Amino acid sequence: MVNIPEIGQKIKNLAEDLVGEWGLFIIVFLLALSAFGLGRLSVLEDAKPLVSIGQAATTPTPRSMTQGGLIVAARSGSVYYYPWCTGAAKIAPANQVWFTSEAAARAAGYAPAKACKGLQ
């Protein structure tokens, strides 16, 4: 059976052997050094500059989202896009056909682009 007081005494003896004469001094020195380091870190944390928020620059002339309607398609294509879709950006301005609604684009024979989210 394990005798707990015996184990405790063995641990005490081992600690006394390891710490010895200089061990207590080294422990106190390391604690003081770490406390000093933590104090320096807290000063550095307080020295950070404050963040200020200024007025954002405004654009002189606001741009409209669409140039000719809500839906754009290519004259030689078969699908229509919203103007902000990536496929619409690839259509040359001279080749663009603009529609006011999806129904108008469908009536002209165009289908919705699969890559343009939100089209029916």
GROMACS .gro file of C-alpha atoms in nm:
model
  120
    1MET     CA    1   0.000   0.000   0.000
    2VAL     CA    2   0.118   0.351  -0.077
    3ASN     CA    3   0.218   0.556   0.224
    4ILE     CA    4   0.131   0.918   0.146
    5PRO     CA    5   0.342   1.080   0.421
    6GLU     CA    6   0.646   0.888   0.294
    7ILE     CA    7   0.590   1.013  -0.063
    8GLY     CA    8   0.548   1.369   0.067
    9GLN     CA    9   0.877   1.343   0.259
   10LYS     CA   10   1.057   1.212  -0.052
   11ILE     CA   11   0.929   1.507  -0.254
   12LYS     CA   12   1.045   1.752   0.018
   13ASN     CA   13   1.391   1.596   0.026
   14LEU     CA   14   1.417   1.608  -0.352
   15ALA     CA   15   1.311   1.976  -0.359
   16GLU     CA   16   1.568   2.065  -0.091
   17ASP     CA   17   1.841   1.888  -0.288
   18LEU     CA   18   1.749   2.064  -0.614
   19VAL     CA   19   1.698   2.410  -0.465
   20GLY     CA   20   1.992   2.398  -0.232
   21GLU     CA   21   2.165   2.716  -0.121
   22TRP     CA   22   2.127   2.923  -0.442
   23GLY     CA   23   1.794   2.786  -0.560
   24LEU     CA   24   1.579   3.022  -0.355
   25PHE     CA   25   1.782   3.319  -0.475
   26ILE     CA   26   1.743   3.211  -0.839
   27ILE     CA   27   1.365   3.165  -0.799
   28VAL     CA   28   1.324   3.512  -0.645
   29PHE     CA   29   1.543   3.666  -0.917
   30LEU     CA   30   1.342   3.502  -1.198
   31LEU     CA   31   1.013   3.615  -1.042
   32ALA     CA   32   1.141   3.973  -1.014
   33LEU     CA   33   1.267   3.966  -1.373
   34SER     CA   34   0.934   3.838  -1.507
   35ALA     CA   35   0.741   4.100  -1.306
   36PHE     CA   36   0.964   4.372  -1.453
   37GLY     CA   37   0.907   4.236  -1.805
   38LEU     CA   38   0.530   4.230  -1.757
   39GLY     CA   39   0.541   4.588  -1.632
   40ARG     CA   40   0.732   4.696  -1.943
   41LEU     CA   41   0.477   4.523  -2.165
   42SER     CA   42   0.191   4.707  -1.999
   43VAL     CA   43   0.366   5.042  -2.062
   44LEU     CA   44   0.411   4.955  -2.430
   45GLU     CA   45   0.042   4.867  -2.452
   46ASP     CA   46  -0.057   5.207  -2.313
   47ALA     CA   47   0.178   5.390  -2.554
   48LYS     CA   48  -0.012   5.288  -2.870
   49PRO     CA   49  -0.150   5.586  -3.060
   50LEU     CA   50  -0.522   5.646  -3.046
   51VAL     CA   51  -0.729   5.576  -3.354
   52SER     CA   52  -0.920   5.868  -3.496
   53ILE     CA   53  -1.185   5.858  -3.764
   54GLY     CA   54  -1.203   6.143  -4.010
   55GLN     CA   55  -1.446   6.224  -4.285
   56ALA     CA   56  -1.416   5.997  -4.586
   57ALA     CA   57  -1.336   6.151  -4.921
   58THR     CA   58  -1.635   6.177  -5.152
   59THR     CA   59  -1.639   6.124  -5.525
   60PRO     CA   60  -1.714   6.444  -5.717
   61THR     CA   61  -1.968   6.288  -5.955
   62PRO     CA   62  -2.166   5.981  -5.853
   63ARG     CA   63  -2.186   5.714  -6.121
   64SER     CA   64  -2.508   5.537  -6.207
   65MET     CA   65  -2.511   5.161  -6.176
   66THR     CA   66  -2.660   5.098  -6.519
   67GLN     CA   67  -2.601   5.284  -6.839
   68GLY     CA   68  -2.903   5.191  -7.043
   69GLY     CA   69  -3.136   4.975  -6.837
   70LEU     CA   70  -3.153   4.692  -6.587
   71ILE     CA   71  -3.048   4.405  -6.814
   72VAL     CA   72  -2.766   4.386  -7.069
   73ALA     CA   73  -2.698   4.131  -7.342
   74ALA     CA   74  -2.466   4.096  -7.639
   75ARG     CA   75  -2.612   4.146  -7.986
   76SER     CA   76  -2.449   3.824  -8.104
   77GLY     CA   77  -2.515   3.633  -7.779
   78SER     CA   78  -2.807   3.435  -7.644
   79VAL     CA   79  -2.800   3.521  -7.269
   80TYR     CA   80  -2.862   3.834  -7.066
   81TYR     CA   81  -2.689   3.961  -6.752
   82TYR     CA   82  -2.718   4.215  -6.477
   83PRO     CA   83  -2.466   4.496  -6.549
   84TRP     CA   84  -2.253   4.402  -6.246
   85CYS     CA   85  -2.208   4.036  -6.345
   86THR     CA   86  -1.868   3.931  -6.479
   87GLY     CA   87  -2.014   3.818  -6.810
   88ALA     CA   88  -2.155   4.166  -6.872
   89ALA     CA   89  -1.811   4.321  -6.828
   90LYS     CA   90  -1.684   4.114  -7.122
   91ILE     CA   91  -1.938   4.258  -7.367
   92ALA     CA   92  -1.792   4.536  -7.582
   93PRO     CA   93  -1.986   4.864  -7.546
   94ALA     CA   94  -2.066   4.869  -7.918
   95ASN     CA   95  -2.213   4.516  -7.894
   96GLN     CA   96  -2.439   4.582  -7.588
   97VAL     CA   97  -2.818   4.563  -7.600
   98TRP     CA   98  -3.002   4.708  -7.298
   99PHE     CA   99  -3.344   4.604  -7.166
  100THR     CA  100  -3.562   4.756  -6.895
  101SER     CA  101  -3.670   4.419  -6.751
  102GLU     CA  102  -3.604   4.047  -6.769
  103ALA     CA  103  -3.937   4.001  -6.945
  104ALA     CA  104  -3.825   4.235  -7.224
  105ALA     CA  105  -3.498   4.042  -7.261
  106ARG     CA  106  -3.686   3.711  -7.280
  107ALA     CA  107  -3.927   3.855  -7.535
  108ALA     CA  108  -3.626   3.946  -7.750
  109GLY     CA  109  -3.513   3.581  -7.740
  110TYR     CA  110  -3.246   3.593  -7.469
  111ALA     CA  111  -3.215   3.348  -7.176
  112PRO     CA  112  -3.081   3.427  -6.826
  113ALA     CA  113  -2.709   3.365  -6.773
  114LYS     CA  114  -2.644   3.075  -6.535
  115ALA     CA  115  -2.332   3.236  -6.389
  116CYS     CA  116  -2.514   3.559  -6.295
  117LYS     CA  117  -2.683   3.505  -5.958
  118GLY     CA  118  -3.032   3.640  -5.907
  119LEU     CA  119  -3.158   3.598  -6.260
  120GLN     CA  120  -3.472   3.387  -6.301
   0.00000   0.00000   0.00000
